[in-house]
Amino acid sequence: MFRSALLAATLAPLALGCGGAPKPSAQSQTPADFVLLGGAVRTLDPARPEASAIAVRGDRIVAVGTDAEVGAFIGPETRVERLSGRTVIPGLVDGHCHLHGLGAALESLDVRGKKSPEDVARLVAAEAKSRAPGEWITGRGWDQNLFTPATFPTHAPLDVASPDHPVALTRIDGHALWANAAALRLAGVDAKTADPPGGRILRDATGAPTGVFIDNAMDLVTAKIPGEPPEVIERRILRASERALSLGLTGVHEMGIDDATIAVYRKLASEGRLPIRVYAYLAGGSNLAALSQRKPDVDPQGTAMFVLRGVKLFADGALGSRGAALLAPYADEPKSTGLSIADRNTLTEAARIIADAGFQLAVHAIGDRANRDVLDAFAALGEGRARALRFRIEHAQVLAPEDIPRFASLGVLASMQPTHATSDMPWAPARLGPERLRGAYAWRSLLDAGARLVFGSDFPVEEPSPLLGLWAAISRQDPSGAPPGGFMPEQRVTLDEALAAFTTGPAYASFTEATHGRIAPGNVADLTIFSGVLPADRSLLDAKIDHVIVGGKVAFGAAIPKPEAP
Ligand SMILES: [Zn+2]
């Protein structure tokens, strides 16, 4: 009651206007469904970077401006939220993540942060007790860089922990799999099994598999894990969506999903049950041969909750497992230059099929050789094609200096994950050596060279909170503030640049820059509201999410107060 009385008292005279130019009166505007007043609105719209108020009708922003200007949109039914200085930004979008993967990770054994293979095995043993005999135990998050010595584990401790249940544990980066003997038996893998193209089976001195599989070799084991029924996929998506919304995300770019997962997304979206906007990429593989029979989704209004318009491919593996394809050998493994999952010719052929079918291509490329192969493949499509279809490179993690300007000249989007830099900084210098390190996690260099940046987290590889990514982007420090001064601090960007890479960047990448990524009249009302200011220092990490609005509806946070009867 107090709220609306105060509003009526303060707004009425303002709405009638005291400035020079004639102002529309309250009566001449179709009232908004709700209005936000008294906020610190960072619009990311160059035409009006700052404002204090927003009016929303249906799923659209209808006005942005001062409290007085926007007050003209308050009618008798209009709900009003007084923000008292709280910060509103365009809805944050994670430009590269695995939403269904997050749901699966939330339900699977979490072995992150464990300091020895035995610590991991203890968790597996406990899990085995609660599972039916023979049921697979899957988990995620081990990292041999945390072990002493920092070497890959073997199946032995998992055999002791779980002799009867097959075990398959994915490395933190998703590019290596650690299995026990029961899983090796089911997969039919032994000393005679050859390494598949783009993959490696780690072996002991006798040639027997040690239990660790790199990149494409992982499929030897994972192909034996039974698929999940649709109701499990749905439960995981919904659970992960709630988590993502609670962290301030209004949308995600879902990377590399299969047709079973796509079917569940389509069903959720058509039933109005998908609470977060999902722009998705099909996991490309043998299905490319039939791609010309599929059509990319289009979303001219920017209002669809699920859009499948892209295909995701892999050019190489990851740096942590030395699967990234480098131009010169690893500084800490001089015999290896890593693995090409798809070489330049394969990528060129795939890129042409995907472009001809009208799909957008996103290629995972970590090493400088993989990035060059992808850029060459995109260039081979001919003038302007990669730009028109907004082709992207995922991670763009290690770049030769001469390749950095090619992102802008070819119109290729650099999709990067700021927290990868701060997660990898303890060991990336050893893998790369000082010279190559200069082109690693080089988002400032890319931006200065005119590239478009898209930021994301790659969750569940990293934590899903976009605040962690914003902080890593502006500081090159981990959440504790280490290292002092930042890791390669010359690659820092400003908070505004980082916010753009989480808003306008993903909007462009999803062909929705006309309706998303900025707070402007006519744009879709996807908004992230923080409970205070957004500082450009470490207290940024303390920012709390107050409201998340997707398509004009509160998707997280308290309902916006209804007007009191006069
Ligand atoms: Zn990923």
PDB file of C-alpha atoms and ligand atoms in Angstrom, residues 96-98 173 175 255 312 314 364 394-395 417 420 458-459 461, ligand 1:
ATOM      1  CA  HIS A  96      29.367 -21.640 -24.542  1.00  0.00           C
ATOM      2  CA  CYS A  97      28.115 -24.168 -22.059  1.00  0.00           C
ATOM      3  CA  HIS A  98      26.497 -27.543 -21.614  1.00  0.00           C
ATOM      4  CA  ASP A 173      37.812 -30.671 -19.132  1.00  0.00           C
ATOM      5  CA  HIS A 175      38.678 -34.564 -22.861  1.00  0.00           C
ATOM      6  CA  MET A 255      27.081 -26.717 -27.325  1.00  0.00           C
ATOM      7  CA  LYS A 312      29.452 -28.047 -33.219  1.00  0.00           C
ATOM      8  CA  PHE A 314      35.968 -30.532 -32.603  1.00  0.00           C
ATOM      9  CA  HIS A 364      36.283 -26.295 -30.761  1.00  0.00           C
ATOM     10  CA  GLU A 394      35.153 -22.190 -29.499  1.00  0.00           C
ATOM     11  CA  HIS A 395      37.878 -21.424 -26.950  1.00  0.00           C
ATOM     12  CA  GLN A 417      35.804 -18.637 -21.481  1.00  0.00           C
ATOM     13  CA  HIS A 420      39.672 -21.180 -18.390  1.00  0.00           C
ATOM     14  CA  ASP A 458      31.905 -23.936 -20.556  1.00  0.00           C
ATOM     15  CA  PHE A 459      29.999 -25.178 -17.491  1.00  0.00           C
ATOM     16  CA  VAL A 461      33.799 -27.735 -16.938  1.00  0.00           C
TER      17      VAL A 461
HETATM   18 ZN    ZN B   1      32.415 -27.031 -24.114  1.00  0.00          ZN
END
